[in-house]
PDB file of C-alpha atoms in Angstrom:
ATOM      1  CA  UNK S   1      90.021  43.424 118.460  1.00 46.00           C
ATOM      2  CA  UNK S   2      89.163  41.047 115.870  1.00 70.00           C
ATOM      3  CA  UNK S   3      90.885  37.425 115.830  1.00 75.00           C
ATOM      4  CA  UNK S   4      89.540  35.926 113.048  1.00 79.00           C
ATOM      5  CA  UNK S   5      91.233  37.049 109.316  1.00 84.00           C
ATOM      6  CA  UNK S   6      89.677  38.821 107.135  1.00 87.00           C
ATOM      7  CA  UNK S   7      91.016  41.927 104.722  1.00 90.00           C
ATOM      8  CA  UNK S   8      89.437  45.105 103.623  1.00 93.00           C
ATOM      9  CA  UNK S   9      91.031  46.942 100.711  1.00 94.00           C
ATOM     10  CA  UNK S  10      90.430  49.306  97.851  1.00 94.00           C
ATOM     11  CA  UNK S  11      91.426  48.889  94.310  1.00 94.00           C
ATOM     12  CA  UNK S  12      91.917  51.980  92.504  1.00 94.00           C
ATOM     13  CA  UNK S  13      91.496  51.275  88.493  1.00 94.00           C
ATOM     14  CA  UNK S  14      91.262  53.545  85.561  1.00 94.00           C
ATOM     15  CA  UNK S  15      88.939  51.770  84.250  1.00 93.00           C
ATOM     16  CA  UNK S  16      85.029  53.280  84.418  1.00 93.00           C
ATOM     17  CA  UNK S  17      82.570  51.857  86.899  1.00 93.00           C
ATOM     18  CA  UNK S  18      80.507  49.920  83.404  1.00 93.00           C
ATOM     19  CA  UNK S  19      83.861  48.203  82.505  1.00 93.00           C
ATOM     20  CA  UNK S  20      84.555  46.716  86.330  1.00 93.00           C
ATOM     21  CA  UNK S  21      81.516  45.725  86.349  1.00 93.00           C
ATOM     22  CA  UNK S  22      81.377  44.060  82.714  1.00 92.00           C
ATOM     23  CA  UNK S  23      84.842  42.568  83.305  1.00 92.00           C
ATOM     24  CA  UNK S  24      83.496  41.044  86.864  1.00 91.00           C
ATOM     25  CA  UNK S  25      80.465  39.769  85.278  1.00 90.00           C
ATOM     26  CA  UNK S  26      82.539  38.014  82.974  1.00 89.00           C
ATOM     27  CA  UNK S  27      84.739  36.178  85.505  1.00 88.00           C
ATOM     28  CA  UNK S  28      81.929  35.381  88.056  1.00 87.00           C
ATOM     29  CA  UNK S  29      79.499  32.380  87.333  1.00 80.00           C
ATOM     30  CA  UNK S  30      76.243  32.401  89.139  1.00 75.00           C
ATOM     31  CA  UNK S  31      75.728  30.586  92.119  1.00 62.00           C
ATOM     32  CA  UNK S  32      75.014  26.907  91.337  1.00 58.00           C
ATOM     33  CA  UNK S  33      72.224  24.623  92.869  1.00 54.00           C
ATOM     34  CA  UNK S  34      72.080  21.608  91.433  1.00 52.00           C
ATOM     35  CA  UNK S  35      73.321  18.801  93.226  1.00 51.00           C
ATOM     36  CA  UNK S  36      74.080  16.712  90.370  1.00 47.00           C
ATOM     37  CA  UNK S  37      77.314  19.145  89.454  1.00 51.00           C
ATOM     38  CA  UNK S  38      78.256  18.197  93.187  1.00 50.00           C
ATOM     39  CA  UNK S  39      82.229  18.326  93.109  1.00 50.00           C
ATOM     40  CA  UNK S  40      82.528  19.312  89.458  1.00 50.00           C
ATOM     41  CA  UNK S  41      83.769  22.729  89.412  1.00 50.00           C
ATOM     42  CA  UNK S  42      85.662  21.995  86.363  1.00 51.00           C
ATOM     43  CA  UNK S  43      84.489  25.760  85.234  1.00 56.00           C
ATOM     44  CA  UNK S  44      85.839  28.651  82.606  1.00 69.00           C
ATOM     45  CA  UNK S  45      85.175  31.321  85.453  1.00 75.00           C
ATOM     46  CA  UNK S  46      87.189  31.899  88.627  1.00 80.00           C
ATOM     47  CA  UNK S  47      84.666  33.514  90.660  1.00 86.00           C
ATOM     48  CA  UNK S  48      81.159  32.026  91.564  1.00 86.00           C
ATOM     49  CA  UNK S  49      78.565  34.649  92.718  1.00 89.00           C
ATOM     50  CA  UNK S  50      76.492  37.429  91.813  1.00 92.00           C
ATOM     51  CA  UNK S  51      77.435  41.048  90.122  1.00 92.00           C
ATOM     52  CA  UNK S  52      74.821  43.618  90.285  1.00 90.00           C
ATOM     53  CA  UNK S  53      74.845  46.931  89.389  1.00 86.00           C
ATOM     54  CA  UNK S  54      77.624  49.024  91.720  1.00 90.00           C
ATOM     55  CA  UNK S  55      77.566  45.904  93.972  1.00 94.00           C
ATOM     56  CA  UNK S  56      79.204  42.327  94.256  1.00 94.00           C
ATOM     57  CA  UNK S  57      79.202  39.420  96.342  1.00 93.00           C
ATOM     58  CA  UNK S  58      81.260  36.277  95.266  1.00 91.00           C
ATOM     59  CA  UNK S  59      83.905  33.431  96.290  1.00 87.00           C
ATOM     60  CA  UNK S  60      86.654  31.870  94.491  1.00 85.00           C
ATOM     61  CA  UNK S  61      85.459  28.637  92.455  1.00 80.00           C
ATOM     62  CA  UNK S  62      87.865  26.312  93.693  1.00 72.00           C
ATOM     63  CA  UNK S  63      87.966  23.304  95.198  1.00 65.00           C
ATOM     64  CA  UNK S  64      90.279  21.420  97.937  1.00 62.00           C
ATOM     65  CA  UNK S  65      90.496  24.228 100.711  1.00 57.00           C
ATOM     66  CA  UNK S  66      86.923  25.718 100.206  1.00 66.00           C
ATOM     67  CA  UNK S  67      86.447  25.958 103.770  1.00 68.00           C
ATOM     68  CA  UNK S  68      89.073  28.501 103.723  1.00 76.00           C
ATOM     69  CA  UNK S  69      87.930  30.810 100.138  1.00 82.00           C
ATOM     70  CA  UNK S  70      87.454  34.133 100.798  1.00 88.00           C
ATOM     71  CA  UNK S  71      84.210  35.236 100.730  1.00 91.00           C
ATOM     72  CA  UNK S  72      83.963  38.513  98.754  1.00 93.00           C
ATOM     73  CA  UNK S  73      81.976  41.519  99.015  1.00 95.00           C
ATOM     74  CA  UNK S  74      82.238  45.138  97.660  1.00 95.00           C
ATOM     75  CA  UNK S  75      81.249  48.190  95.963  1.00 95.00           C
ATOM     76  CA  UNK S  76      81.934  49.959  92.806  1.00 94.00           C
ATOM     77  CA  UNK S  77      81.909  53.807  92.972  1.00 94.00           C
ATOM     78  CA  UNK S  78      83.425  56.283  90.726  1.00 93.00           C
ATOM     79  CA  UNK S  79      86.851  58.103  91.805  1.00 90.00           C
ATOM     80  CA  UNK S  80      88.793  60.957  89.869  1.00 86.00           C
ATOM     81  CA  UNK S  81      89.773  59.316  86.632  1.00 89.00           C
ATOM     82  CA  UNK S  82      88.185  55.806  86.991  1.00 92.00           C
ATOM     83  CA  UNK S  83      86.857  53.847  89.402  1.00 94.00           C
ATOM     84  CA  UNK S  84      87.311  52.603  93.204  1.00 94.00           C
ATOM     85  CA  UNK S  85      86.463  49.205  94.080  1.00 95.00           C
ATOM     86  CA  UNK S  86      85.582  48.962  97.673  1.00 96.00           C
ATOM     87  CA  UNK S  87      86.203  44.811  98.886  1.00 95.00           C
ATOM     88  CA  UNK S  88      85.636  43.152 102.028  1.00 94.00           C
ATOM     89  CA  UNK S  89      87.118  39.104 102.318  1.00 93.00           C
ATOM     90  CA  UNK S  90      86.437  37.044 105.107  1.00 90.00           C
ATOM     91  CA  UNK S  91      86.254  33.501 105.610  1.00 87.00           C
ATOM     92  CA  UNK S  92      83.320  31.435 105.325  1.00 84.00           C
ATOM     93  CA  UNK S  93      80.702  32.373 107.970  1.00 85.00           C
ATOM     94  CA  UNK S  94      79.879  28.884 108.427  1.00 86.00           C
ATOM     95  CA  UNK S  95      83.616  27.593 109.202  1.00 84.00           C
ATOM     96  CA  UNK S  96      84.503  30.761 111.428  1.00 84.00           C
ATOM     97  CA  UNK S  97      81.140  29.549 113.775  1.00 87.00           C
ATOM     98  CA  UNK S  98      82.692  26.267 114.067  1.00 84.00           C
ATOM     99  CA  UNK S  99      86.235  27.132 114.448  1.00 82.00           C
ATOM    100  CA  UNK S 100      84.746  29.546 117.115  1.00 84.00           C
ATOM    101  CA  UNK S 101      82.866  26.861 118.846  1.00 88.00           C
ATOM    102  CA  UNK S 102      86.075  24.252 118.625  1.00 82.00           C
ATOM    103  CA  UNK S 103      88.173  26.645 120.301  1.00 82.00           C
ATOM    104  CA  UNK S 104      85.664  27.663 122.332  1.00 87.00           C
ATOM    105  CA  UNK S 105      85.564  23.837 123.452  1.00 85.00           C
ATOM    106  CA  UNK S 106      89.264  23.220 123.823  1.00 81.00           C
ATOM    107  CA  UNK S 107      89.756  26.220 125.668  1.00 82.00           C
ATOM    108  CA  UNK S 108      86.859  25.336 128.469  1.00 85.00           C
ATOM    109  CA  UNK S 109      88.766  22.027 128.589  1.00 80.00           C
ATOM    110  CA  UNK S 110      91.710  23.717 129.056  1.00 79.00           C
ATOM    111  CA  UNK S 111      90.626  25.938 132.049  1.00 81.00           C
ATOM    112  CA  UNK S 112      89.035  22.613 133.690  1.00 79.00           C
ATOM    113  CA  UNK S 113      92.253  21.366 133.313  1.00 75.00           C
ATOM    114  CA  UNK S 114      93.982  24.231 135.479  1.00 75.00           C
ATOM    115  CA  UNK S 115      91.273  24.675 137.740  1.00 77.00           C
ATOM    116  CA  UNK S 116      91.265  21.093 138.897  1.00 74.00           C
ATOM    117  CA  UNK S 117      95.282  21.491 139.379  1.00 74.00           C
ATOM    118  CA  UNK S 118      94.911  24.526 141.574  1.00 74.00           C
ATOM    119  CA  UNK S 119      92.185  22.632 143.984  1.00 70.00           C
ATOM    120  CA  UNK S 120      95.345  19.739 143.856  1.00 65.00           C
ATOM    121  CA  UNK S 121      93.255  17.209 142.501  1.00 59.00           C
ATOM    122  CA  UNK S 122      94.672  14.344 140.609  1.00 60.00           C
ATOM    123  CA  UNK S 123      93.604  14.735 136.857  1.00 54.00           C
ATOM    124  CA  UNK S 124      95.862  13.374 134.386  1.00 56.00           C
ATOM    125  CA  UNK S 125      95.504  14.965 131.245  1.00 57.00           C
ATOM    126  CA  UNK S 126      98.775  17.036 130.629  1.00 62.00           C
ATOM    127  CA  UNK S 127      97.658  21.179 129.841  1.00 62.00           C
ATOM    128  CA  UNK S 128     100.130  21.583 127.169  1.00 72.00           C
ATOM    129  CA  UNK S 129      98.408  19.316 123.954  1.00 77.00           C
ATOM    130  CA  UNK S 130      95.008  21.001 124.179  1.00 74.00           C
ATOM    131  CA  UNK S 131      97.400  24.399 123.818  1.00 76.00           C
ATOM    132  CA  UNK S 132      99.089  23.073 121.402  1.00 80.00           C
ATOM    133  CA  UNK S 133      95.978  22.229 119.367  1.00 79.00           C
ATOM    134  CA  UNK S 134      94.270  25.726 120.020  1.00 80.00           C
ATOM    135  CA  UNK S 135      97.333  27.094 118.666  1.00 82.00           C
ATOM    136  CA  UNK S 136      97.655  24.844 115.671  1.00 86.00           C
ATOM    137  CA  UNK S 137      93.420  25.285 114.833  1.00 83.00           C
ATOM    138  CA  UNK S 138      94.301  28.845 114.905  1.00 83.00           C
ATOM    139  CA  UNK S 139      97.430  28.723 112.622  1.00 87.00           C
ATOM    140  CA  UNK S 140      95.964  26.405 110.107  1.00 87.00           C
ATOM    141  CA  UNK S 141      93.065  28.399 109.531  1.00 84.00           C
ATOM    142  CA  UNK S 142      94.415  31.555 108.991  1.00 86.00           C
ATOM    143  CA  UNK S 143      97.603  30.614 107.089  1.00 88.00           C
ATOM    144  CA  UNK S 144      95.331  28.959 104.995  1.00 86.00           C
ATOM    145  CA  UNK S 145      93.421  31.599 104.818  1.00 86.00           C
ATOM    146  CA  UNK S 146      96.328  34.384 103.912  1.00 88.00           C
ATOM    147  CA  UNK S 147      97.407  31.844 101.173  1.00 87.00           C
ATOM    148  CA  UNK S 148      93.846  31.844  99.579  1.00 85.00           C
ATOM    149  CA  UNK S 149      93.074  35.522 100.006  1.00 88.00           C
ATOM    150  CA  UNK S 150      96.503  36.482  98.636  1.00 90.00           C
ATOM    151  CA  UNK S 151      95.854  34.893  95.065  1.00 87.00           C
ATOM    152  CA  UNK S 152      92.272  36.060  95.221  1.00 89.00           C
ATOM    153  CA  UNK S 153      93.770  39.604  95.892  1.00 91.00           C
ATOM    154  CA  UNK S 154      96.374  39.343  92.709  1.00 91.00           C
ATOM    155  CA  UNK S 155      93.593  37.648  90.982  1.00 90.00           C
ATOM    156  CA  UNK S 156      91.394  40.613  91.045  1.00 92.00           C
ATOM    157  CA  UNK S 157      94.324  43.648  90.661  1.00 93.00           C
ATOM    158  CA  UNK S 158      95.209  41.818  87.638  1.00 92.00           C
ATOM    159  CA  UNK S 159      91.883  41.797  86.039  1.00 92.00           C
ATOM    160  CA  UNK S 160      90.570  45.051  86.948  1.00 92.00           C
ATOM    161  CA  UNK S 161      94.145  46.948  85.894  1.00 92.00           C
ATOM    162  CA  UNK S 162      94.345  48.472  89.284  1.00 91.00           C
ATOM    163  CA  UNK S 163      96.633  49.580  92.182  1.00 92.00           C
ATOM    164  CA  UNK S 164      96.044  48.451  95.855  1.00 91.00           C
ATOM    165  CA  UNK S 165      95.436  50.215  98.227  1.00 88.00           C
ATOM    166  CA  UNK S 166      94.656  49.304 102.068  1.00 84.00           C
ATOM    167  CA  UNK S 167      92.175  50.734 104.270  1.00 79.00           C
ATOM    168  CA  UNK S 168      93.440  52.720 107.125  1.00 66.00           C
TER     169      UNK S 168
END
């Protein structure tokens, strides 16, 4: 079972495999490096990534929740009258390894907690905040998540002229 959010989807376009790909290349910037453009995403392209030939890998170019952008990969491939974009979004690597290890953390704490209250020892911290802060980590990131993924999702039906459809 997987805990962390992430969507995998197909959109079905009518549209041939050269025009996705044109119309992606034309809303995805490559990846920046400079540090001088630090915080300045003030950019005419929604996307930041690479496009290559029947493949794609990109994010949303947007700042405040970054942490929480999709990251995007997929496939292009051709399907009865069009084409059939194949995409995969997840959240940041980097912020699901240290969501992981935070929980990770406040649940350990939280076992202590009820070990040391089944061996009737007096330890004082109360049990419920550290649930209530797993819980809360949890929610935040993935609400946040949904909300990001969601316009990323319209974002991308809209541009290639498609349908969605989930993966069973």
């Amino acid at each position: 079972m997987n805990y962390l959010p992430y969507d995998n989807f197909y959109i079905d376009t009518p549209l041939k495999p050269e025009q996705v790909q044109y119309k992606l290349k034309k809303e995805v910037a490559p990846r920046r490096t400079s540090f001088s453009i630090f915080g300045n995403s003030k950019s005419n392209f929604y996307f930041k990534g690479i496009v290559k030939k029947d493949r794609f890998a990109f994010q949303p170019d947007i700042t405040g929740l970054a942490s929480f952008n999709p990251q995007i990969k997929g496939s292009i491939s051709v399907y009865r009258n069009g084409s059939r974009v194949f995409i995969k979004m997840a959240l940041n690597p980097w912020f699901s390894v240290c969501m992981c290890i935070a929980l990770i953390l406040l649940l350990a704490a939280e076992l202590a907690i009820v070990i040391s209250k089944t061996n009737k020892e007096k330890f004082g911290l109360p049990d419920l905040p550290l649930l209530l802060m797993l819980a809360c980590i949890y929610l935040f990131a993935t609400l946040a998540y949904k909300f990001e993924s969601s316009a990323t999702k319209t974002r991308l039906v809209g541009l290639l002229n498609g349908r969605l459809t989930d993966v069973k």
